[in-house]
Short mmCIF file of C-alpha atoms and ligand atoms in Angstrom, two decimals:
data_model
loop_
_atom_site.label_atom_id
_atom_site.label_comp_id
_atom_site.label_asym_id
_atom_site.label_seq_id
_atom_site.Cartn_x
_atom_site.Cartn_y
_atom_site.Cartn_z
CA MET A 156 94.98 126.48 55.66
CA ALA A 157 97.86 128.78 54.71
CA ALA A 158 98.99 128.97 51.09
CA LEU A 159 102.68 128.34 50.49
CA SER A 160 105.11 131.13 51.43
CA ASP A 161 106.92 132.89 48.59
CA ARG A 162 110.14 131.16 49.65
CA MET A 163 108.47 127.75 49.43
CA ARG A 164 106.78 128.60 46.14
CA ALA A 165 110.27 129.04 44.73
CA LEU A 166 111.55 125.78 46.20
CA VAL A 167 108.78 123.23 45.65
CA GLN A 168 108.28 121.48 42.34
CA PRO A 169 106.81 124.19 40.08
CA ARG A 170 103.53 122.34 39.60
CA LEU A 171 102.97 122.41 43.37
CA ALA A 172 103.47 126.18 43.69
CA ASP A 173 99.74 126.86 43.61
CA PHE A 174 98.91 123.81 45.63
CA GLU A 175 96.20 124.30 48.23
CA PRO A 176 96.39 121.61 50.91
CA TYR A 177 93.23 119.74 51.88
CA ASP A 178 91.61 121.58 54.74
CA PRO A 179 89.32 119.50 56.94
CA ALA A 180 88.18 122.81 58.56
CA PHE A 181 88.42 121.29 62.01
CA THR A 182 87.86 123.22 65.23
CA PRO A 183 87.41 121.39 68.53
CA THR A 184 83.70 121.57 69.41
CA ARG A 185 81.25 119.88 71.78
CA ILE A 186 79.46 118.21 68.89
CA ASN A 187 81.48 117.48 65.77
CA LEU A 188 79.32 116.45 62.83
CA SER A 189 81.72 117.74 60.17
CA ALA A 190 83.75 114.73 59.04
CA ASN A 191 81.24 111.91 58.51
CA GLU A 192 82.70 109.90 61.34
CA ASN A 193 80.68 107.35 63.26
CA THR A 194 79.93 109.23 66.48
CA TYR A 195 78.43 106.24 68.31
CA PRO A 196 80.43 104.45 70.97
CA MET A 197 81.94 101.24 69.66
CA PRO A 198 79.89 98.21 70.83
CA ALA A 199 81.30 97.39 74.30
CA ALA A 200 82.21 93.77 73.53
CA VAL A 201 84.10 94.83 70.39
CA ARG A 202 85.91 97.57 72.26
CA ALA A 203 86.96 95.07 74.95
CA GLU A 204 88.20 92.67 72.30
CA LEU A 205 90.04 95.48 70.56
CA ASP A 206 91.72 96.61 73.79
CA ARG A 207 92.87 93.03 74.40
CA ALA A 208 94.23 92.80 70.86
CA LEU A 209 96.08 96.10 71.10
CA ALA A 210 97.56 95.20 74.50
CA ALA A 211 98.82 91.90 73.09
CA THR A 212 100.50 93.50 70.05
CA PRO A 213 104.29 93.74 70.28
CA LEU A 214 105.57 97.15 69.22
CA ASN A 215 109.24 96.33 68.70
CA ARG A 216 108.80 94.57 65.35
CA TYR A 217 107.98 96.06 61.98
CA PRO A 218 104.47 95.38 60.76
CA ASP A 219 103.64 92.67 58.25
CA PRO A 220 103.92 94.77 55.04
CA MET A 221 100.80 93.34 53.37
CA SER A 222 98.79 92.91 56.61
CA GLY A 223 98.44 89.17 56.01
CA GLU A 224 95.95 88.28 58.71
CA LEU A 225 93.79 91.34 58.15
CA ARG A 226 93.97 90.84 54.40
CA ALA A 227 92.72 87.27 54.76
CA ALA A 228 89.84 88.41 56.99
CA ILE A 229 88.87 91.14 54.50
CA ALA A 230 89.02 88.64 51.64
CA GLU A 231 86.74 86.36 53.58
CA ARG A 232 84.31 89.22 54.30
CA HIS A 233 83.99 89.96 50.58
CA GLY A 234 84.29 86.45 49.20
CA VAL A 235 87.45 87.18 47.22
CA GLU A 236 91.03 85.85 47.31
CA PRO A 237 93.52 87.55 49.66
CA ARG A 238 95.62 88.46 46.62
CA GLN A 239 92.69 90.63 45.51
CA VAL A 240 93.05 92.86 48.58
CA CYS A 241 95.50 95.63 49.44
CA VAL A 242 95.26 97.34 52.84
CA GLY A 243 96.28 100.98 53.24
CA ASN A 244 96.80 103.66 55.85
CA GLY A 245 93.24 104.90 55.39
CA GLY A 246 91.43 105.07 52.08
CA ASP A 247 93.33 108.30 51.49
CA GLU A 248 96.64 106.51 51.04
CA LEU A 249 95.11 104.13 48.51
CA LEU A 250 93.51 106.98 46.59
CA PHE A 251 96.87 108.69 46.36
CA ASN A 252 98.61 105.49 45.33
CA PHE A 253 95.94 104.80 42.71
CA LEU A 254 96.66 108.14 41.04
CA PHE A 255 100.40 107.81 41.58
CA ALA A 256 100.55 104.38 39.98
CA PHE A 257 97.99 104.66 37.22
CA GLY A 258 97.79 108.43 36.62
CA GLY A 259 100.66 110.84 36.12
CA ALA A 260 101.79 113.19 33.37
CA GLY A 261 99.91 112.63 30.12
CA ARG A 262 97.10 110.68 31.83
CA THR A 263 93.55 111.85 32.46
CA LEU A 264 91.22 111.19 35.38
CA LEU A 265 87.47 111.41 34.84
CA ASN A 266 85.95 112.99 37.94
CA LEU A 267 82.21 113.38 38.60
CA PRO A 268 81.82 116.40 40.87
CA PRO A 269 80.62 117.60 43.26
CA ALA A 270 82.55 114.71 44.83
CA PHE A 271 85.26 114.09 47.42
CA SER A 272 87.79 116.88 46.84
CA GLU A 273 90.82 114.70 47.51
CA TYR A 274 90.54 113.12 44.07
CA GLU A 275 91.42 116.37 42.36
CA LEU A 276 94.03 117.21 44.96
CA PHE A 277 95.85 113.90 44.48
CA ALA A 278 95.51 114.26 40.71
CA GLN A 279 97.24 117.62 40.96
CA MET A 280 100.00 116.16 43.15
CA THR A 281 100.63 113.34 40.68
CA GLU A 282 100.37 115.53 37.54
CA THR A 283 97.26 113.71 36.40
CA ALA A 284 94.95 115.84 34.25
CA VAL A 285 91.33 115.98 35.40
CA VAL A 286 88.23 116.02 33.22
CA ASN A 287 85.12 116.95 35.17
CA VAL A 288 81.65 115.83 34.12
CA TRP A 289 79.38 117.70 36.51
CA ARG A 290 76.41 116.09 38.17
CA ASP A 291 72.92 117.52 37.62
CA PRO A 292 72.78 120.72 39.71
CA ALA A 293 69.34 119.90 41.12
CA THR A 294 69.53 116.14 41.75
CA PHE A 295 73.30 115.48 41.67
CA GLU A 296 72.65 112.48 39.45
CA ILE A 297 75.42 111.72 36.95
CA PRO A 298 74.60 112.53 33.29
CA GLU A 299 75.32 108.97 32.27
CA ASP A 300 75.77 109.33 28.51
CA GLU A 301 78.12 112.26 28.93
CA ALA A 302 80.09 110.38 31.58
CA LEU A 303 80.36 107.27 29.40
CA ALA A 304 81.62 109.34 26.47
CA ALA A 305 84.21 111.00 28.73
CA ALA A 306 85.20 107.62 30.22
CA ALA A 307 86.07 106.40 26.73
CA GLU A 308 88.66 109.19 26.48
CA ALA A 309 89.97 108.91 30.06
CA ASP A 310 92.74 106.75 31.52
CA LEU A 311 91.09 106.52 34.93
CA VAL A 312 87.68 107.07 36.48
CA ILE A 313 86.77 107.62 40.12
CA VAL A 314 83.11 107.51 41.06
CA THR A 315 81.83 107.67 44.62
CA SER A 316 78.84 105.64 45.74
CA PRO A 317 77.26 106.79 48.01
CA ASN A 318 78.67 110.10 46.86
CA ASN A 319 80.25 112.48 49.35
CA PRO A 320 78.82 115.11 49.86
CA THR A 321 75.59 114.58 47.90
CA GLY A 322 74.55 111.10 49.08
CA ASN A 323 73.69 109.64 45.63
CA LEU A 324 74.26 106.02 44.64
CA ILE A 325 75.24 104.81 41.21
CA ALA A 326 73.42 101.85 39.71
CA PRO A 327 75.74 98.83 39.44
CA GLU A 328 74.67 98.60 35.76
CA PHE A 329 76.09 102.06 35.18
CA ALA A 330 79.36 101.06 36.87
CA GLU A 331 79.54 98.10 34.54
CA ARG A 332 79.05 100.36 31.52
CA LEU A 333 81.77 102.70 32.80
CA CYS A 334 84.14 99.74 33.11
CA ALA A 335 83.30 98.69 29.55
CA ALA A 336 83.78 102.24 28.24
CA CYS A 337 87.13 103.02 29.90
CA ARG A 338 90.37 101.48 28.65
CA GLY A 339 91.96 102.08 32.05
CA LEU A 340 90.86 101.44 35.62
CA VAL A 341 87.56 102.49 37.18
CA MET A 342 87.57 103.02 40.92
CA VAL A 343 84.26 102.93 42.76
CA ASP A 344 84.75 104.55 46.15
CA GLU A 345 82.40 102.73 48.53
CA ALA A 346 83.59 104.44 51.72
CA TYR A 347 79.94 104.82 52.84
CA ILE A 348 78.42 101.70 51.29
CA GLU A 349 77.37 100.10 54.59
CA PHE A 350 74.84 102.92 55.09
CA ALA A 351 73.23 102.36 51.68
CA ARG A 352 70.30 100.16 50.76
CA PRO A 353 71.05 96.44 50.31
CA GLY A 354 72.27 95.53 46.84
CA ALA A 355 73.92 98.91 46.25
CA SER A 356 77.51 97.69 46.17
CA VAL A 357 79.21 97.08 42.83
CA GLN A 358 81.04 94.14 44.39
CA PRO A 359 79.24 91.51 42.22
CA LEU A 360 80.90 93.15 39.18
CA LEU A 361 84.41 92.30 40.36
CA GLU A 362 84.23 88.88 38.74
CA ARG A 363 83.41 90.17 35.29
CA CYS A 364 85.01 93.64 35.20
CA PRO A 365 88.79 93.20 35.34
CA ASN A 366 89.36 96.97 35.39
CA LEU A 367 87.18 97.61 38.45
CA VAL A 368 88.77 98.72 41.73
CA ILE A 369 86.58 99.10 44.84
CA LEU A 370 87.69 101.27 47.75
CA HIS A 371 86.52 100.62 51.31
CA THR A 372 87.35 102.16 54.67
CA LEU A 373 86.96 101.24 58.33
CA SER A 374 86.60 104.97 59.16
CA LYS A 375 82.85 105.20 58.70
CA ALA A 376 80.50 102.30 59.54
CA PHE A 377 83.20 100.63 61.66
CA GLY A 378 83.96 103.73 63.69
CA GLU A 379 87.74 103.49 63.31
CA ALA A 380 88.57 106.82 61.63
CA GLY A 381 91.41 107.32 64.08
CA ILE A 382 92.95 103.96 63.26
CA ARG A 383 93.52 104.85 59.58
CA CYS A 384 92.62 101.68 57.76
CA GLY A 385 91.21 101.33 54.27
CA TYR A 386 91.50 98.74 51.54
CA VAL A 387 90.97 98.13 47.85
CA LEU A 388 89.52 95.09 46.11
CA ALA A 389 90.57 94.38 42.51
CA THR A 390 92.08 91.69 40.32
CA ALA A 391 95.36 90.27 41.63
CA ASP A 392 97.48 92.00 38.99
CA VAL A 393 96.03 95.40 39.90
CA ILE A 394 96.71 94.63 43.57
CA ASP A 395 100.32 93.78 42.69
CA VAL A 396 100.70 97.37 41.50
CA PHE A 397 99.20 98.78 44.71
CA ALA A 398 101.63 96.53 46.59
CA ALA A 399 104.57 97.71 44.53
CA VAL A 400 104.08 101.44 45.08
CA ARG A 401 103.06 101.44 48.74
CA GLN A 402 105.21 102.68 51.61
CA ILE A 403 106.30 99.33 52.89
CA TYR A 404 105.29 99.75 56.56
CA SER A 405 102.46 102.26 56.19
CA VAL A 406 99.88 100.09 57.97
CA ASN A 407 101.21 99.89 61.52
CA VAL A 408 100.80 96.96 63.90
CA LEU A 409 98.09 98.62 66.02
CA THR A 410 96.07 99.47 62.91
CA GLN A 411 96.32 95.91 61.68
CA ALA A 412 95.20 94.57 65.06
CA ALA A 413 92.29 97.02 65.38
CA GLY A 414 91.24 96.48 61.77
CA LEU A 415 91.21 92.73 62.24
CA VAL A 416 88.89 92.99 65.26
CA ALA A 417 86.49 95.28 63.36
CA ILE A 418 86.32 92.92 60.38
CA ARG A 419 85.93 89.79 62.51
CA GLU A 420 83.30 91.39 64.75
CA ARG A 421 81.52 93.17 61.90
CA ALA A 422 78.11 91.74 62.80
CA ALA A 423 78.22 93.77 66.02
CA PHE A 424 78.25 97.00 63.98
CA ALA A 425 75.02 96.23 62.12
CA PRO A 426 72.71 97.65 64.86
CA VAL A 427 74.79 100.86 64.94
CA VAL A 428 74.46 101.23 61.17
CA GLU A 429 70.71 100.57 61.43
CA LYS A 430 70.42 103.25 64.09
CA ILE A 431 72.30 105.75 61.90
CA ARG A 432 70.01 104.95 58.97
CA ALA A 433 66.94 105.52 61.16
CA GLU A 434 68.40 108.77 62.50
CA ARG A 435 69.17 109.82 58.93
CA ALA A 436 65.48 109.48 58.05
CA ARG A 437 64.51 111.41 61.18
CA MET A 438 67.04 114.17 60.42
CA LEU A 439 65.89 114.38 56.80
CA ALA A 440 62.31 114.93 57.93
CA GLY A 441 63.41 117.36 60.64
CA LEU A 442 65.53 119.41 58.27
CA GLU A 443 62.78 119.41 55.64
CA GLY A 444 60.35 120.63 58.27
CA LEU A 445 62.50 123.44 59.52
CA THR A 446 63.52 124.70 56.07
CA ALA A 447 60.01 124.31 54.58
CA GLY A 448 59.26 128.03 54.41
CA ALA A 449 62.78 129.15 53.45
CA ILE A 450 63.21 130.28 49.85
CA GLY A 451 65.69 128.13 47.93
CA ALA A 452 66.10 125.61 50.75
CA VAL A 453 66.66 121.97 49.74
CA VAL A 454 67.48 118.84 51.72
CA TRP A 455 68.74 115.99 49.59
CA PRO A 456 68.01 112.37 50.50
CA SER A 457 71.21 110.47 51.22
CA GLU A 458 72.49 106.92 51.21
CA GLY A 459 75.47 107.87 53.39
CA ASN A 460 75.79 108.84 57.08
CA PHE A 461 75.36 112.52 56.24
CA LEU A 462 72.85 114.91 54.73
CA LEU A 463 73.41 117.82 52.37
CA VAL A 464 71.19 120.82 52.97
CA ARG A 465 70.94 124.11 51.08
CA LEU A 466 69.63 126.98 53.11
CA PRO A 467 69.68 130.77 53.09
CA GLY A 468 72.69 132.26 54.90
CA ALA A 469 74.45 128.88 55.05
CA ALA A 470 77.96 130.17 55.81
CA GLU A 471 76.70 132.40 58.59
CA ILE A 472 74.55 129.61 60.01
CA ARG A 473 77.53 127.29 60.05
CA ARG A 474 79.61 129.95 61.82
CA ARG A 475 76.92 130.55 64.44
CA LEU A 476 76.40 126.82 64.96
CA ARG A 477 80.11 126.64 65.76
CA ASP A 478 80.50 129.81 67.78
CA ASP A 479 77.17 130.02 69.60
CA TYR A 480 76.18 126.36 69.90
CA ASP A 481 79.54 124.55 69.85
CA ILE A 482 78.38 122.38 66.93
CA LEU A 483 80.59 121.80 63.89
CA VAL A 484 79.16 120.95 60.47
CA ARG A 485 80.84 121.18 57.09
CA ASP A 486 80.48 124.32 55.02
CA PHE A 487 80.40 123.72 51.27
CA SER A 488 78.67 126.99 50.49
CA ALA A 489 81.67 128.32 48.56
CA ALA A 490 82.44 125.04 46.75
CA PRO A 491 81.64 124.79 43.04
CA GLY A 492 78.17 123.33 42.45
CA LEU A 493 77.30 123.46 46.16
CA ALA A 494 76.34 127.11 46.69
CA GLY A 495 74.53 127.57 49.99
CA CYS A 496 75.14 123.99 51.10
CA LEU A 497 76.12 122.52 54.45
CA ARG A 498 76.85 118.86 55.06
CA ILE A 499 75.74 117.45 58.37
CA THR A 500 76.94 114.07 59.60
CA VAL A 501 74.18 111.97 61.14
CA GLY A 502 75.14 111.62 64.80
CA THR A 503 73.58 110.12 67.90
CA PRO A 504 69.94 111.04 68.71
CA GLU A 505 71.16 113.58 71.29
CA GLU A 506 73.58 115.19 68.81
CA ASN A 507 70.93 115.30 66.10
CA ASP A 508 68.39 116.85 68.45
CA ALA A 509 70.93 119.52 69.40
CA VAL A 510 71.52 120.32 65.71
CA LEU A 511 67.82 120.49 64.93
CA ARG A 512 67.17 122.73 67.92
CA ALA A 513 70.02 125.09 67.06
CA LEU A 514 69.08 125.19 63.39
CA THR A 515 65.48 125.92 64.24
CA ASP A 516 66.63 129.04 66.16
CA LEU A 517 69.04 130.11 63.44
CA VAL A 518 66.83 129.47 60.43
CA LYS A 519 63.96 131.35 62.05
CA GLY A 520 66.40 134.24 62.59
CA GLU A 521 67.55 134.13 58.94
CA THR A 522 64.08 134.03 57.41
CA ARG A 523 62.41 136.49 59.77
N1 PMP B 275 86.40 108.31 50.20
C1 PMP B 275 85.45 109.16 50.58
C2 PMP B 275 84.32 109.44 49.67
C3 PMP B 275 85.56 109.80 51.82
O1 PMP B 275 84.61 110.68 52.18
C4 PMP B 275 86.66 109.50 52.64
C5 PMP B 275 86.84 110.16 53.99
N2 PMP B 275 86.24 111.33 54.21
C6 PMP B 275 87.61 108.61 52.18
C7 PMP B 275 87.45 108.02 50.95
C8 PMP B 275 88.86 108.28 52.94
O2 PMP B 275 88.62 107.81 54.20
P1 PMP B 275 89.79 107.29 55.14
O3 PMP B 275 91.08 107.86 54.64
O4 PMP B 275 89.43 107.77 56.49
O5 PMP B 275 89.77 105.80 55.01
#
């Protein structure tokens, strides 16, 4: 994405002059496995219910600011009080508002990269300083003692579990220790938690960690990335702050209606999630097989709906996947800590087969 023009560099707030906007690196392709979306069709009965709900939603009235009905359904899903829930226009909006409300000049965010790059971007936009404690370069596990020491000095922590793009989980015990170490708020971003093994969520900690904030989204397991609906769970006083800083009507009526159907019909998504987990195992084995002879190649196991793979000529392979095979995956090969890495969303069996076939051709070409 273009950097700011000289004219704009002179006009924007000085701290934004070197701002590089988030670039989802999107090109229309036949098979898009670049954004960790759920590429499966929505279960037909849910889709029919959703269409009915959307058709019945009046558009002439402003939305309920706090998404009352959806909020109550989310609270019920997680066994918390509605006042412990704030719904947002995607998880992105809530991440921004978290840094806007609790970060800012003079405050420090502890970040545990390689992680979702929006954290640093929103920190920059809100003048929040960032302290990075890097994950182990081979396993991407968090160096826990170092992170705990840094958390004691930080005002905020964001930790992703499963982590995007590396797929690692954190142990709930570690999250609890982070909450004890940090004087401020600790956000655990569980955007991909539905794809993880049972018991992975830090949700049971909510009752005893008053500084814990958990982020969820309907963009991944629930296949509603286009709807833009995310939410946070926290203590009611933390939620009051999210409520106070939000754009009053940011969650539109159609989003609220579609979100409500997804939450109410959540059981219908379980087979889709199971299928993605099975395909993830198949893709992991397939990628391991095809990179077996390649020097420096690694495929990391993942608890999300994506796999990170390091392979020779990654940037060129990604380009050829796009240009010659009409398949889009995410190139992280130039990102710090991710040299030579591509991230591939786990798609449908047909999409995954197409990726494996194309990669087999390309990797053979690279290593010949
Ligand atoms: N957290 C993580 C780790 C993500 O990968 C994403 C989306 N890529 C989000 C939050 C935000 O998702 P959304 O805005 O679609 O709810």
